[in-house]
Amino acid sequence: MNANDFLSGGFAPAPESTDHFEIKKTYDLYIGGKWVKAAKRFQTTNPANGEVLSEVALAGKKEVNQAVKAARKAYDEIWSKLSGAERGKYLFRIARLLQERAREFAVVETMDGGKPIRESRDVDVPLAAAHFFYHAGWADKLTYAFPGAEVSPIGVVGQVIPWNFPLLMAAWKIAPALACGNTVVLKPAETTPLTALKLAELFEDAGLPAGVVNIITGAGETGQSLVEHPDVDKVAFTGSTAVGKAIRRSVAGTGKKFTLELGGKAANIVFEDAAINEAVEGIVTGIFFNQGHVCCAGSRLFVQESVADKVIKKLQKRMESLVVGNPLDKNTDVGAINSASQLERIKELVKAGKEEGACIWQPSGGVPRKGNWFKPTLFTECAQSHRIVQEEIFGPVLAIQTFRTPREALTKANNTPYGLSGGVWTDKGSKIFKMTTGLNAGVVWANTFNKFDPTSPFGGYKESGIGREGGLHGLSAYCNLSH
Amino acid sequence: MSNLGIPKTYKLFIGGKFPRTESGRILKVRGPKGEFLANASRASRKDFRNSVVAARRASGGWAKSTAYLKGQILYRIAEILDGRTDQFVNELVAHGLPENKARAEVAEAVDLLVHYAGWSDKYQALFSTVNPVASSHFNFSSPEPSGVVVIVSPTRGSLPELVSVIAPAMVGGNAVVVLAGENALTAISFAEVLATSDVPAGVVNILTGHRDELVPEFAKHMDVNAMLLCSDDAEERQGVELEAVENLKRVALQPDRPLSPSPYHILDFQEIKTTWHPVGV
């Protein structure tokens, strides 16, 4: 693929090199500190060009069982007996090793998942390392975290993560689990297993005791076997609300603890007194970051009527300058859609948007012929009842509505079963707090959007999930408290 | 001259009012020797739905009222309850409790209310954080009430049991709908205390009725944010968890006895909100 064909603004191609590391032809399962073969394998491809990157093992019930056993053994014999300080030192090591191999992880993440290298390099990988570093420090300080309560580990944790932030989600899940004294079986997403497998290699380099983290690759059935396994004490899941509800059902009555981080349909609200140019950047970051494959994406834009024309014009102008193309190119703003099935889902909803009467607009540039691509898209004339307003699209598609009063904006914004995140743009401080307290959402960005940090709890209200990840509040998801 | 007593009609407590059940059904309440005490209301599913509407209407204002006010109102409940000790003791004795035990239960309930009144402006500090993010942002996380919380009280439904489940959800800014236990009379008399303690209408709604009939409705209602079930029955617990899935209701499962006082029972019905804002000029 010649990236240059698709660039606007006359940038010369600036692709990241891929010759400084190895992606193995095949990967096995990482169980009990060993690489274990499975009966079946599946391919993982580069969504930007369809090329096969590797063949990875498909864990069945037998392998899931093996992994849970290994995690239990490591919990009973090693990890639960280790002091918090020693656990922390392993996590610090992991953070450092990840920082050292940051470039490799960023490139592999981009190849396997399709996200722009600029994002994997500047967001995913550094944040993943920061998560390990942050939680490392908690391991010997847990008694200070929960006033008046006694804290103990839960045991074996089964974790199932999505394809939109493969390495970062692995870090979000593994780091707090280990810090709090649990052992882990992690299943990465079917389409993006490679950075989790490389993380397993890194755990070996760190000397992490065998079985403390087990990585098993596979599809939905593998994940299901894992969360339903009777010897798993806690389930942590990030993914769709539909699967989240199925998991919630499967843990009912088992006494298993669980955290769910699910879908969203965030409202991004722009007032007439906002700094408009910054708001436009925030809208772009909100919906086109990671091709909109973001559970907290600002997928519903609410613009105050008096500035709607101005904001939409500026937004369209800005969208014309977005570089869509080779994810490995350092100029690229919008990469490839993660999978063919996700592309179909986006197309279906965009079709519904047109049919239901919303007006579509897309920038003039093209997209590569090979691979999975979708142009940054916006819809105006949207109604609350439209599917593109109600349903999570998980793609680079923005639904725009207008409002007149703050109250109207809040009513519309909260009119959704989701409640993960929201955004507010205004230069008036009291208005910011009126809006941020009024939004029924777990994370609210005022005059910024899509910011993440290991110290900052993340998670949803309502059907966007149960529990928080990150920060002090995220720790309680991995501890038993008695009070 | 005869002096015939005037028995009280025990009704439901919904939206600050005392309606009869719309279903026209009764729960015959008898004393330990089988003697007739009263016809309490046997709440229907419709009564429950009406209660949720009342709770939802009240929840926004209650959530926004100041922590200081919430504390004062809980303390006020304690004052009024304390003043009516004899009434409750008489009712509990009629239910078969020895008088000294009855008196101890009322005192325990009063103490619980005073305890939680004091938490109203403190749990937020305990459960909030300012997060030192590695970018130029001011970032903080703090609890907000879940919204409408439905509560299935411990089976017996003694006064301390009832107060131990209502007070933490209420002081946390939630509006609640409570299914009382077997002590239906105590529960409705407690509603009279609430009704005269400046508790805004709809913030606490109390139903008496059949547990089997109402618990599944509590668990499946789509406009309920969270549920507390006090039960030792594994099947009932699992049933509630399953019914609660559709709107991902938060479910807190507790044993079938009074909750010992703890700010973590307040936290069970809070959502943590994280707010970001850039720092700069």
PDB file of C-alpha atoms in Angstrom, chain B:
ATOM      1  CA  MET B   1     -69.099   4.457  80.721  1.00  0.00           C
ATOM      2  CA  SER B   2     -67.323   2.276  78.209  1.00  0.00           C
ATOM      3  CA  ASN B   3     -64.093   3.401  76.693  1.00  0.00           C
ATOM      4  CA  LEU B   4     -63.672   1.462  73.505  1.00  0.00           C
ATOM      5  CA  GLY B   5     -60.237   1.779  71.849  1.00  0.00           C
ATOM      6  CA  ILE B   6     -59.758   3.165  68.375  1.00  0.00           C
ATOM      7  CA  PRO B   7     -57.648   0.689  66.419  1.00  0.00           C
ATOM      8  CA  LYS B   8     -55.429   2.163  63.737  1.00  0.00           C
ATOM      9  CA  THR B   9     -55.841   1.322  60.058  1.00  0.00           C
ATOM     10  CA  TYR B  10     -52.426   0.241  58.780  1.00  0.00           C
ATOM     11  CA  LYS B  11     -51.980   1.373  55.206  1.00  0.00           C
ATOM     12  CA  LEU B  12     -49.039   1.767  52.849  1.00  0.00           C
ATOM     13  CA  PHE B  13     -46.658   4.748  52.757  1.00  0.00           C
ATOM     14  CA  ILE B  14     -46.202   6.046  49.210  1.00  0.00           C
ATOM     15  CA  GLY B  15     -45.165   9.529  48.130  1.00  0.00           C
ATOM     16  CA  GLY B  16     -45.618  10.933  51.629  1.00  0.00           C
ATOM     17  CA  LYS B  17     -49.220   9.733  51.789  1.00  0.00           C
ATOM     18  CA  PHE B  18     -50.866   6.733  53.399  1.00  0.00           C
ATOM     19  CA  PRO B  19     -52.951   5.072  50.684  1.00  0.00           C
ATOM     20  CA  ARG B  20     -54.666   1.699  50.978  1.00  0.00           C
ATOM     21  CA  THR B  21     -53.381  -0.843  48.515  1.00  0.00           C
ATOM     22  CA  GLU B  22     -55.028  -0.348  45.150  1.00  0.00           C
ATOM     23  CA  SER B  23     -55.636  -4.086  45.108  1.00  0.00           C
ATOM     24  CA  GLY B  24     -58.018  -4.039  48.072  1.00  0.00           C
ATOM     25  CA  ARG B  25     -56.213  -7.034  49.592  1.00  0.00           C
ATOM     26  CA  ILE B  26     -55.247  -7.399  53.219  1.00  0.00           C
ATOM     27  CA  LEU B  27     -52.598  -9.071  55.331  1.00  0.00           C
ATOM     28  CA  LYS B  28     -54.207 -10.295  58.509  1.00  0.00           C
ATOM     29  CA  VAL B  29     -51.787  -9.534  61.348  1.00  0.00           C
ATOM     30  CA  ARG B  30     -52.135 -11.681  64.453  1.00  0.00           C
ATOM     31  CA  GLY B  31     -50.469 -11.681  67.838  1.00  0.00           C
ATOM     32  CA  PRO B  32     -48.465 -14.570  69.282  1.00  0.00           C
ATOM     33  CA  LYS B  33     -51.610 -16.308  70.558  1.00  0.00           C
ATOM     34  CA  GLY B  34     -53.386 -15.964  67.250  1.00  0.00           C
ATOM     35  CA  GLU B  35     -55.467 -13.008  68.317  1.00  0.00           C
ATOM     36  CA  PHE B  36     -56.440 -10.453  65.663  1.00  0.00           C
ATOM     37  CA  LEU B  37     -54.294  -7.326  65.685  1.00  0.00           C
ATOM     38  CA  ALA B  38     -54.967  -5.536  62.437  1.00  0.00           C
ATOM     39  CA  ASN B  39     -55.600  -5.781  58.715  1.00  0.00           C
ATOM     40  CA  ALA B  40     -52.447  -4.443  57.119  1.00  0.00           C
ATOM     41  CA  SER B  41     -52.345  -3.737  53.391  1.00  0.00           C
ATOM     42  CA  ARG B  42     -51.096  -6.429  51.057  1.00  0.00           C
ATOM     43  CA  ALA B  43     -49.307  -4.282  48.483  1.00  0.00           C
ATOM     44  CA  SER B  44     -49.620  -5.202  44.820  1.00  0.00           C
ATOM     45  CA  ARG B  45     -47.188  -4.899  41.958  1.00  0.00           C
ATOM     46  CA  LYS B  46     -49.033  -1.747  40.929  1.00  0.00           C
ATOM     47  CA  ASP B  47     -48.505  -0.268  44.398  1.00  0.00           C
ATOM     48  CA  PHE B  48     -44.816  -0.995  43.958  1.00  0.00           C
ATOM     49  CA  ARG B  49     -44.698   0.702  40.565  1.00  0.00           C
ATOM     50  CA  ASN B  50     -46.471   3.724  42.046  1.00  0.00           C
ATOM     51  CA  SER B  51     -43.852   3.794  44.782  1.00  0.00           C
ATOM     52  CA  VAL B  52     -41.046   3.829  42.240  1.00  0.00           C
ATOM     53  CA  VAL B  53     -42.677   6.761  40.459  1.00  0.00           C
ATOM     54  CA  ALA B  54     -42.906   8.610  43.782  1.00  0.00           C
ATOM     55  CA  ALA B  55     -39.309   7.741  44.631  1.00  0.00           C
ATOM     56  CA  ARG B  56     -38.027   8.826  41.226  1.00  0.00           C
ATOM     57  CA  ARG B  57     -39.849  12.124  41.556  1.00  0.00           C
ATOM     58  CA  ALA B  58     -38.327  12.713  44.975  1.00  0.00           C
ATOM     59  CA  SER B  59     -34.823  11.453  44.206  1.00  0.00           C
ATOM     60  CA  GLY B  60     -33.466  14.489  42.363  1.00  0.00           C
ATOM     61  CA  GLY B  61     -34.365  16.997  45.047  1.00  0.00           C
ATOM     62  CA  TRP B  62     -33.201  14.754  47.865  1.00  0.00           C
ATOM     63  CA  ALA B  63     -29.895  14.053  46.122  1.00  0.00           C
ATOM     64  CA  LYS B  64     -29.319  17.773  45.658  1.00  0.00           C
ATOM     65  CA  SER B  65     -30.291  18.790  49.189  1.00  0.00           C
ATOM     66  CA  THR B  66     -27.282  19.684  51.289  1.00  0.00           C
ATOM     67  CA  ALA B  67     -25.490  17.076  53.348  1.00  0.00           C
ATOM     68  CA  TYR B  68     -26.154  19.236  56.400  1.00  0.00           C
ATOM     69  CA  LEU B  69     -29.895  19.127  55.759  1.00  0.00           C
ATOM     70  CA  LYS B  70     -29.880  15.361  55.247  1.00  0.00           C
ATOM     71  CA  GLY B  71     -28.061  14.950  58.533  1.00  0.00           C
ATOM     72  CA  GLN B  72     -30.556  17.134  60.343  1.00  0.00           C
ATOM     73  CA  ILE B  73     -33.497  15.251  58.898  1.00  0.00           C
ATOM     74  CA  LEU B  74     -32.069  11.886  59.940  1.00  0.00           C
ATOM     75  CA  TYR B  75     -31.461  13.286  63.387  1.00  0.00           C
ATOM     76  CA  ARG B  76     -35.031  14.589  63.405  1.00  0.00           C
ATOM     77  CA  ILE B  77     -36.289  11.064  62.666  1.00  0.00           C
ATOM     78  CA  ALA B  78     -34.339   9.863  65.689  1.00  0.00           C
ATOM     79  CA  GLU B  79     -35.911  12.596  67.846  1.00  0.00           C
ATOM     80  CA  ILE B  80     -39.441  11.776  66.789  1.00  0.00           C
ATOM     81  CA  LEU B  81     -38.899   8.040  67.116  1.00  0.00           C
ATOM     82  CA  ASP B  82     -37.440   8.475  70.578  1.00  0.00           C
ATOM     83  CA  GLY B  83     -40.463  10.527  71.588  1.00  0.00           C
ATOM     84  CA  ARG B  84     -42.787   7.771  70.463  1.00  0.00           C
ATOM     85  CA  THR B  85     -40.924   4.993  72.219  1.00  0.00           C
ATOM     86  CA  ASP B  86     -43.972   3.892  74.221  1.00  0.00           C
ATOM     87  CA  GLN B  87     -46.136   3.537  71.132  1.00  0.00           C
ATOM     88  CA  PHE B  88     -43.551   1.260  69.495  1.00  0.00           C
ATOM     89  CA  VAL B  89     -42.986  -0.707  72.670  1.00  0.00           C
ATOM     90  CA  ASN B  90     -46.736  -1.368  72.939  1.00  0.00           C
ATOM     91  CA  GLU B  91     -46.885  -2.527  69.332  1.00  0.00           C
ATOM     92  CA  LEU B  92     -43.870  -4.776  69.704  1.00  0.00           C
ATOM     93  CA  VAL B  93     -45.255  -6.257  72.878  1.00  0.00           C
ATOM     94  CA  ALA B  94     -48.509  -6.953  71.051  1.00  0.00           C
ATOM     95  CA  HIS B  95     -46.362  -8.749  68.479  1.00  0.00           C
ATOM     96  CA  GLY B  96     -45.056 -10.921  71.298  1.00  0.00           C
ATOM     97  CA  LEU B  97     -41.797  -9.259  72.320  1.00  0.00           C
ATOM     98  CA  PRO B  98     -41.027  -8.921  76.040  1.00  0.00           C
ATOM     99  CA  GLU B  99     -41.140  -5.281  77.083  1.00  0.00           C
ATOM    100  CA  ASN B 100     -37.469  -4.922  77.957  1.00  0.00           C
ATOM    101  CA  LYS B 101     -36.489  -6.323  74.543  1.00  0.00           C
ATOM    102  CA  ALA B 102     -38.969  -4.069  72.816  1.00  0.00           C
ATOM    103  CA  ARG B 103     -37.521  -1.042  74.596  1.00  0.00           C
ATOM    104  CA  ALA B 104     -33.984  -2.112  73.650  1.00  0.00           C
ATOM    105  CA  GLU B 105     -34.986  -2.452  69.987  1.00  0.00           C
ATOM    106  CA  VAL B 106     -36.412   1.061  69.866  1.00  0.00           C
ATOM    107  CA  ALA B 107     -33.298   2.450  71.551  1.00  0.00           C
ATOM    108  CA  GLU B 108     -31.101   0.585  69.071  1.00  0.00           C
ATOM    109  CA  ALA B 109     -33.056   2.024  66.151  1.00  0.00           C
ATOM    110  CA  VAL B 110     -32.724   5.541  67.563  1.00  0.00           C
ATOM    111  CA  ASP B 111     -28.980   5.074  67.969  1.00  0.00           C
ATOM    112  CA  LEU B 112     -28.637   3.842  64.387  1.00  0.00           C
ATOM    113  CA  LEU B 113     -30.412   6.940  63.103  1.00  0.00           C
ATOM    114  CA  VAL B 114     -28.171   9.216  65.132  1.00  0.00           C
ATOM    115  CA  HIS B 115     -25.131   7.309  63.840  1.00  0.00           C
ATOM    116  CA  TYR B 116     -26.079   7.706  60.191  1.00  0.00           C
ATOM    117  CA  ALA B 117     -27.196  11.319  60.697  1.00  0.00           C
ATOM    118  CA  GLY B 118     -23.590  12.019  61.538  1.00  0.00           C
ATOM    119  CA  TRP B 119     -22.316  10.361  58.357  1.00  0.00           C
ATOM    120  CA  SER B 120     -24.278  12.678  56.074  1.00  0.00           C
ATOM    121  CA  ASP B 121     -21.424  15.120  55.546  1.00  0.00           C
ATOM    122  CA  LYS B 122     -18.479  12.784  56.099  1.00  0.00           C
ATOM    123  CA  TYR B 123     -18.659   9.720  53.865  1.00  0.00           C
ATOM    124  CA  GLN B 124     -18.002  11.922  50.813  1.00  0.00           C
ATOM    125  CA  ALA B 125     -14.620  12.934  52.199  1.00  0.00           C
ATOM    126  CA  LEU B 126     -13.844   9.323  53.031  1.00  0.00           C
ATOM    127  CA  PHE B 127     -14.675   8.026  49.560  1.00  0.00           C
ATOM    128  CA  SER B 128     -13.491  10.919  47.375  1.00  0.00           C
ATOM    129  CA  THR B 129     -10.085  11.371  45.831  1.00  0.00           C
ATOM    130  CA  VAL B 130      -8.125  14.066  44.067  1.00  0.00           C
ATOM    131  CA  ASN B 131      -6.209  12.155  41.433  1.00  0.00           C
ATOM    132  CA  PRO B 132      -2.661  13.276  40.621  1.00  0.00           C
ATOM    133  CA  VAL B 133      -2.867  12.663  36.871  1.00  0.00           C
ATOM    134  CA  ALA B 134       0.284  12.940  34.776  1.00  0.00           C
ATOM    135  CA  SER B 135      -1.037  15.804  32.669  1.00  0.00           C
ATOM    136  CA  SER B 136      -2.110  19.356  33.249  1.00  0.00           C
ATOM    137  CA  HIS B 137      -5.586  18.598  34.578  1.00  0.00           C
ATOM    138  CA  PHE B 138      -7.449  18.952  37.821  1.00  0.00           C
ATOM    139  CA  ASN B 139      -9.018  15.558  38.372  1.00  0.00           C
ATOM    140  CA  PHE B 140     -11.261  14.364  41.167  1.00  0.00           C
ATOM    141  CA  SER B 141     -13.607  11.490  41.925  1.00  0.00           C
ATOM    142  CA  SER B 142     -16.497  11.637  44.319  1.00  0.00           C
ATOM    143  CA  PRO B 143     -19.594   9.629  45.178  1.00  0.00           C
ATOM    144  CA  GLU B 144     -23.060  10.463  43.897  1.00  0.00           C
ATOM    145  CA  PRO B 145     -26.276   8.737  44.972  1.00  0.00           C
ATOM    146  CA  SER B 146     -27.338   5.774  42.828  1.00  0.00           C
ATOM    147  CA  GLY B 147     -30.869   7.200  42.515  1.00  0.00           C
ATOM    148  CA  VAL B 148     -33.814   4.963  43.330  1.00  0.00           C
ATOM    149  CA  VAL B 149     -32.903   2.085  45.635  1.00  0.00           C
ATOM    150  CA  VAL B 150     -35.333  -0.706  46.455  1.00  0.00           C
ATOM    151  CA  ILE B 151     -34.848  -2.582  49.687  1.00  0.00           C
ATOM    152  CA  VAL B 152     -36.089  -5.939  50.863  1.00  0.00           C
ATOM    153  CA  SER B 153     -35.787  -5.752  54.618  1.00  0.00           C
ATOM    154  CA  PRO B 154     -34.730  -8.725  56.747  1.00  0.00           C
ATOM    155  CA  THR B 155     -37.625 -11.173  57.094  1.00  0.00           C
ATOM    156  CA  ARG B 156     -38.581 -10.325  60.631  1.00  0.00           C
ATOM    157  CA  GLY B 157     -38.534  -6.609  59.936  1.00  0.00           C
ATOM    158  CA  SER B 158     -37.795  -5.457  63.456  1.00  0.00           C
ATOM    159  CA  LEU B 159     -37.309  -1.753  63.968  1.00  0.00           C
ATOM    160  CA  PRO B 160     -33.485  -1.934  64.083  1.00  0.00           C
ATOM    161  CA  GLU B 161     -33.525  -4.108  60.968  1.00  0.00           C
ATOM    162  CA  LEU B 162     -35.710  -1.648  59.130  1.00  0.00           C
ATOM    163  CA  VAL B 163     -33.689   1.388  60.167  1.00  0.00           C
ATOM    164  CA  SER B 164     -30.370  -0.351  59.459  1.00  0.00           C
ATOM    165  CA  VAL B 165     -31.330  -0.850  55.817  1.00  0.00           C
ATOM    166  CA  ILE B 166     -33.142   2.447  55.196  1.00  0.00           C
ATOM    167  CA  ALA B 167     -30.756   4.885  56.879  1.00  0.00           C
ATOM    168  CA  PRO B 168     -27.557   4.228  54.883  1.00  0.00           C
ATOM    169  CA  ALA B 169     -29.294   4.375  51.489  1.00  0.00           C
ATOM    170  CA  MET B 170     -31.237   7.448  52.532  1.00  0.00           C
ATOM    171  CA  VAL B 171     -28.386   9.427  54.035  1.00  0.00           C
ATOM    172  CA  GLY B 172     -26.497   8.775  50.811  1.00  0.00           C
ATOM    173  CA  GLY B 173     -29.093  10.827  48.923  1.00  0.00           C
ATOM    174  CA  ASN B 174     -31.145   7.984  47.469  1.00  0.00           C
ATOM    175  CA  ALA B 175     -34.917   7.693  47.406  1.00  0.00           C
ATOM    176  CA  VAL B 176     -35.983   4.262  48.610  1.00  0.00           C
ATOM    177  CA  VAL B 177     -38.845   1.826  48.373  1.00  0.00           C
ATOM    178  CA  VAL B 178     -38.812  -0.671  51.212  1.00  0.00           C
ATOM    179  CA  LEU B 179     -40.596  -3.961  51.512  1.00  0.00           C
ATOM    180  CA  ALA B 180     -41.107  -4.385  55.242  1.00  0.00           C
ATOM    181  CA  GLY B 181     -40.714  -7.711  56.974  1.00  0.00           C
ATOM    182  CA  GLU B 182     -43.216  -9.621  59.060  1.00  0.00           C
ATOM    183  CA  ASN B 183     -43.552  -6.809  61.605  1.00  0.00           C
ATOM    184  CA  ALA B 184     -45.846  -4.907  59.272  1.00  0.00           C
ATOM    185  CA  LEU B 185     -47.332  -2.808  62.054  1.00  0.00           C
ATOM    186  CA  THR B 186     -43.959  -1.556  63.227  1.00  0.00           C
ATOM    187  CA  ALA B 187     -43.008  -0.640  59.678  1.00  0.00           C
ATOM    188  CA  ILE B 188     -46.122   1.436  59.085  1.00  0.00           C
ATOM    189  CA  SER B 189     -45.835   3.138  62.458  1.00  0.00           C
ATOM    190  CA  PHE B 190     -42.249   3.963  61.521  1.00  0.00           C
ATOM    191  CA  ALA B 191     -43.650   5.507  58.328  1.00  0.00           C
ATOM    192  CA  GLU B 192     -45.684   7.819  60.574  1.00  0.00           C
ATOM    193  CA  VAL B 193     -42.442   8.862  62.207  1.00  0.00           C
ATOM    194  CA  LEU B 194     -40.927   9.576  58.798  1.00  0.00           C
ATOM    195  CA  ALA B 195     -44.004  11.522  57.747  1.00  0.00           C
ATOM    196  CA  THR B 196     -43.598  13.883  60.681  1.00  0.00           C
ATOM    197  CA  SER B 197     -39.815  14.328  60.475  1.00  0.00           C
ATOM    198  CA  ASP B 198     -39.474  16.659  57.465  1.00  0.00           C
ATOM    199  CA  VAL B 199     -38.511  13.768  55.210  1.00  0.00           C
ATOM    200  CA  PRO B 200     -39.589  14.998  51.769  1.00  0.00           C
ATOM    201  CA  ALA B 201     -42.517  13.056  50.319  1.00  0.00           C
ATOM    202  CA  GLY B 202     -41.399  10.057  48.297  1.00  0.00           C
ATOM    203  CA  VAL B 203     -37.870   9.832  49.699  1.00  0.00           C
ATOM    204  CA  VAL B 204     -38.897   6.795  51.723  1.00  0.00           C
ATOM    205  CA  ASN B 205     -41.800   4.599  50.635  1.00  0.00           C
ATOM    206  CA  ILE B 206     -42.816   1.592  52.690  1.00  0.00           C
ATOM    207  CA  LEU B 207     -44.830  -1.360  51.489  1.00  0.00           C
ATOM    208  CA  THR B 208     -46.179  -4.321  53.406  1.00  0.00           C
ATOM    209  CA  GLY B 209     -47.027  -7.466  51.522  1.00  0.00           C
ATOM    210  CA  HIS B 210     -45.992 -10.890  50.378  1.00  0.00           C
ATOM    211  CA  ARG B 211     -42.305 -11.253  49.786  1.00  0.00           C
ATOM    212  CA  ASP B 212     -42.655 -13.928  47.087  1.00  0.00           C
ATOM    213  CA  GLU B 213     -44.974 -11.733  45.103  1.00  0.00           C
ATOM    214  CA  LEU B 214     -43.034  -8.474  45.301  1.00  0.00           C
ATOM    215  CA  VAL B 215     -39.335  -9.380  45.344  1.00  0.00           C
ATOM    216  CA  PRO B 216     -39.142 -10.343  41.642  1.00  0.00           C
ATOM    217  CA  GLU B 217     -40.859  -7.055  40.743  1.00  0.00           C
ATOM    218  CA  PHE B 218     -38.360  -5.131  42.830  1.00  0.00           C
ATOM    219  CA  ALA B 219     -35.532  -6.862  41.003  1.00  0.00           C
ATOM    220  CA  LYS B 220     -36.797  -6.410  37.462  1.00  0.00           C
ATOM    221  CA  HIS B 221     -38.164  -2.838  37.493  1.00  0.00           C
ATOM    222  CA  MET B 222     -36.332  -0.877  34.779  1.00  0.00           C
ATOM    223  CA  ASP B 223     -36.424   2.485  36.589  1.00  0.00           C
ATOM    224  CA  VAL B 224     -34.725   1.210  39.707  1.00  0.00           C
ATOM    225  CA  ASN B 225     -30.984   1.835  39.989  1.00  0.00           C
ATOM    226  CA  ALA B 226     -30.039  -0.457  42.827  1.00  0.00           C
ATOM    227  CA  MET B 227     -31.416  -3.082  45.152  1.00  0.00           C
ATOM    228  CA  LEU B 228     -30.602  -4.343  48.618  1.00  0.00           C
ATOM    229  CA  LEU B 229     -31.751  -7.843  49.457  1.00  0.00           C
ATOM    230  CA  CYS B 230     -31.416  -9.148  53.007  1.00  0.00           C
ATOM    231  CA  SER B 231     -31.789 -12.882  52.644  1.00  0.00           C
ATOM    232  CA  ASP B 232     -30.125 -16.166  53.502  1.00  0.00           C
ATOM    233  CA  ASP B 233     -32.078 -17.996  50.817  1.00  0.00           C
ATOM    234  CA  ALA B 234     -29.685 -18.900  47.995  1.00  0.00           C
ATOM    235  CA  GLU B 235     -32.489 -19.356  45.515  1.00  0.00           C
ATOM    236  CA  GLU B 236     -34.025 -15.983  46.298  1.00  0.00           C
ATOM    237  CA  ARG B 237     -30.635 -14.323  46.003  1.00  0.00           C
ATOM    238  CA  GLN B 238     -29.917 -15.876  42.628  1.00  0.00           C
ATOM    239  CA  GLY B 239     -33.416 -15.030  41.408  1.00  0.00           C
ATOM    240  CA  VAL B 240     -32.903 -11.381  42.277  1.00  0.00           C
ATOM    241  CA  GLU B 241     -29.499 -11.273  40.626  1.00  0.00           C
ATOM    242  CA  LEU B 242     -30.938 -12.726  37.436  1.00  0.00           C
ATOM    243  CA  GLU B 243     -33.961 -10.425  37.327  1.00  0.00           C
ATOM    244  CA  ALA B 244     -31.687  -7.439  37.942  1.00  0.00           C
ATOM    245  CA  VAL B 245     -29.555  -8.049  34.846  1.00  0.00           C
ATOM    246  CA  GLU B 246     -31.718  -6.324  32.260  1.00  0.00           C
ATOM    247  CA  ASN B 247     -30.899  -2.777  33.396  1.00  0.00           C
ATOM    248  CA  LEU B 248     -27.726  -3.806  35.246  1.00  0.00           C
ATOM    249  CA  LYS B 249     -29.179  -2.865  38.595  1.00  0.00           C
ATOM    250  CA  ARG B 250     -26.604  -2.740  41.352  1.00  0.00           C
ATOM    251  CA  VAL B 251     -27.441  -5.554  43.759  1.00  0.00           C
ATOM    252  CA  ALA B 252     -26.204  -5.660  47.335  1.00  0.00           C
ATOM    253  CA  LEU B 253     -26.787  -8.993  49.028  1.00  0.00           C
ATOM    254  CA  GLN B 254     -26.792  -9.030  52.823  1.00  0.00           C
ATOM    255  CA  PRO B 255     -27.645 -11.648  55.431  1.00  0.00           C
ATOM    256  CA  ASP B 256     -31.124 -11.828  56.925  1.00  0.00           C
ATOM    257  CA  ARG B 257     -30.383  -9.687  59.982  1.00  0.00           C
ATOM    258  CA  PRO B 258     -29.793  -6.011  60.824  1.00  0.00           C
ATOM    259  CA  LEU B 259     -26.834  -4.411  59.044  1.00  0.00           C
ATOM    260  CA  SER B 260     -24.203  -3.321  61.492  1.00  0.00           C
ATOM    261  CA  PRO B 261     -23.497   0.383  61.063  1.00  0.00           C
ATOM    262  CA  SER B 262     -20.817   1.097  58.463  1.00  0.00           C
ATOM    263  CA  PRO B 263     -20.101   3.806  55.884  1.00  0.00           C
ATOM    264  CA  TYR B 264     -19.526   0.973  53.392  1.00  0.00           C
ATOM    265  CA  HIS B 265     -23.290   0.360  53.446  1.00  0.00           C
ATOM    266  CA  ILE B 266     -23.642   3.966  52.277  1.00  0.00           C
ATOM    267  CA  LEU B 267     -21.016   3.338  49.586  1.00  0.00           C
ATOM    268  CA  ASP B 268     -23.007   0.345  48.288  1.00  0.00           C
ATOM    269  CA  PHE B 269     -25.529   2.807  46.873  1.00  0.00           C
ATOM    270  CA  GLN B 270     -23.188   5.399  45.446  1.00  0.00           C
ATOM    271  CA  GLU B 271     -21.673   5.813  42.002  1.00  0.00           C
ATOM    272  CA  ILE B 272     -18.216   7.281  41.695  1.00  0.00           C
ATOM    273  CA  LYS B 273     -17.990  10.145  39.240  1.00  0.00           C
ATOM    274  CA  THR B 274     -14.631  11.334  37.933  1.00  0.00           C
ATOM    275  CA  THR B 275     -14.328  14.884  36.616  1.00  0.00           C
ATOM    276  CA  TRP B 276     -11.493  16.297  34.516  1.00  0.00           C
ATOM    277  CA  HIS B 277     -10.650  19.906  33.765  1.00  0.00           C
ATOM    278  CA  PRO B 278      -7.526  21.402  32.205  1.00  0.00           C
ATOM    279  CA  VAL B 279      -5.319  23.629  34.305  1.00  0.00           C
ATOM    280  CA  GLY B 280      -4.069  26.687  32.433  1.00  0.00           C
ATOM    281  CA  VAL B 281      -4.972  30.152  31.276  1.00  0.00           C
TER     282      VAL B 281
END
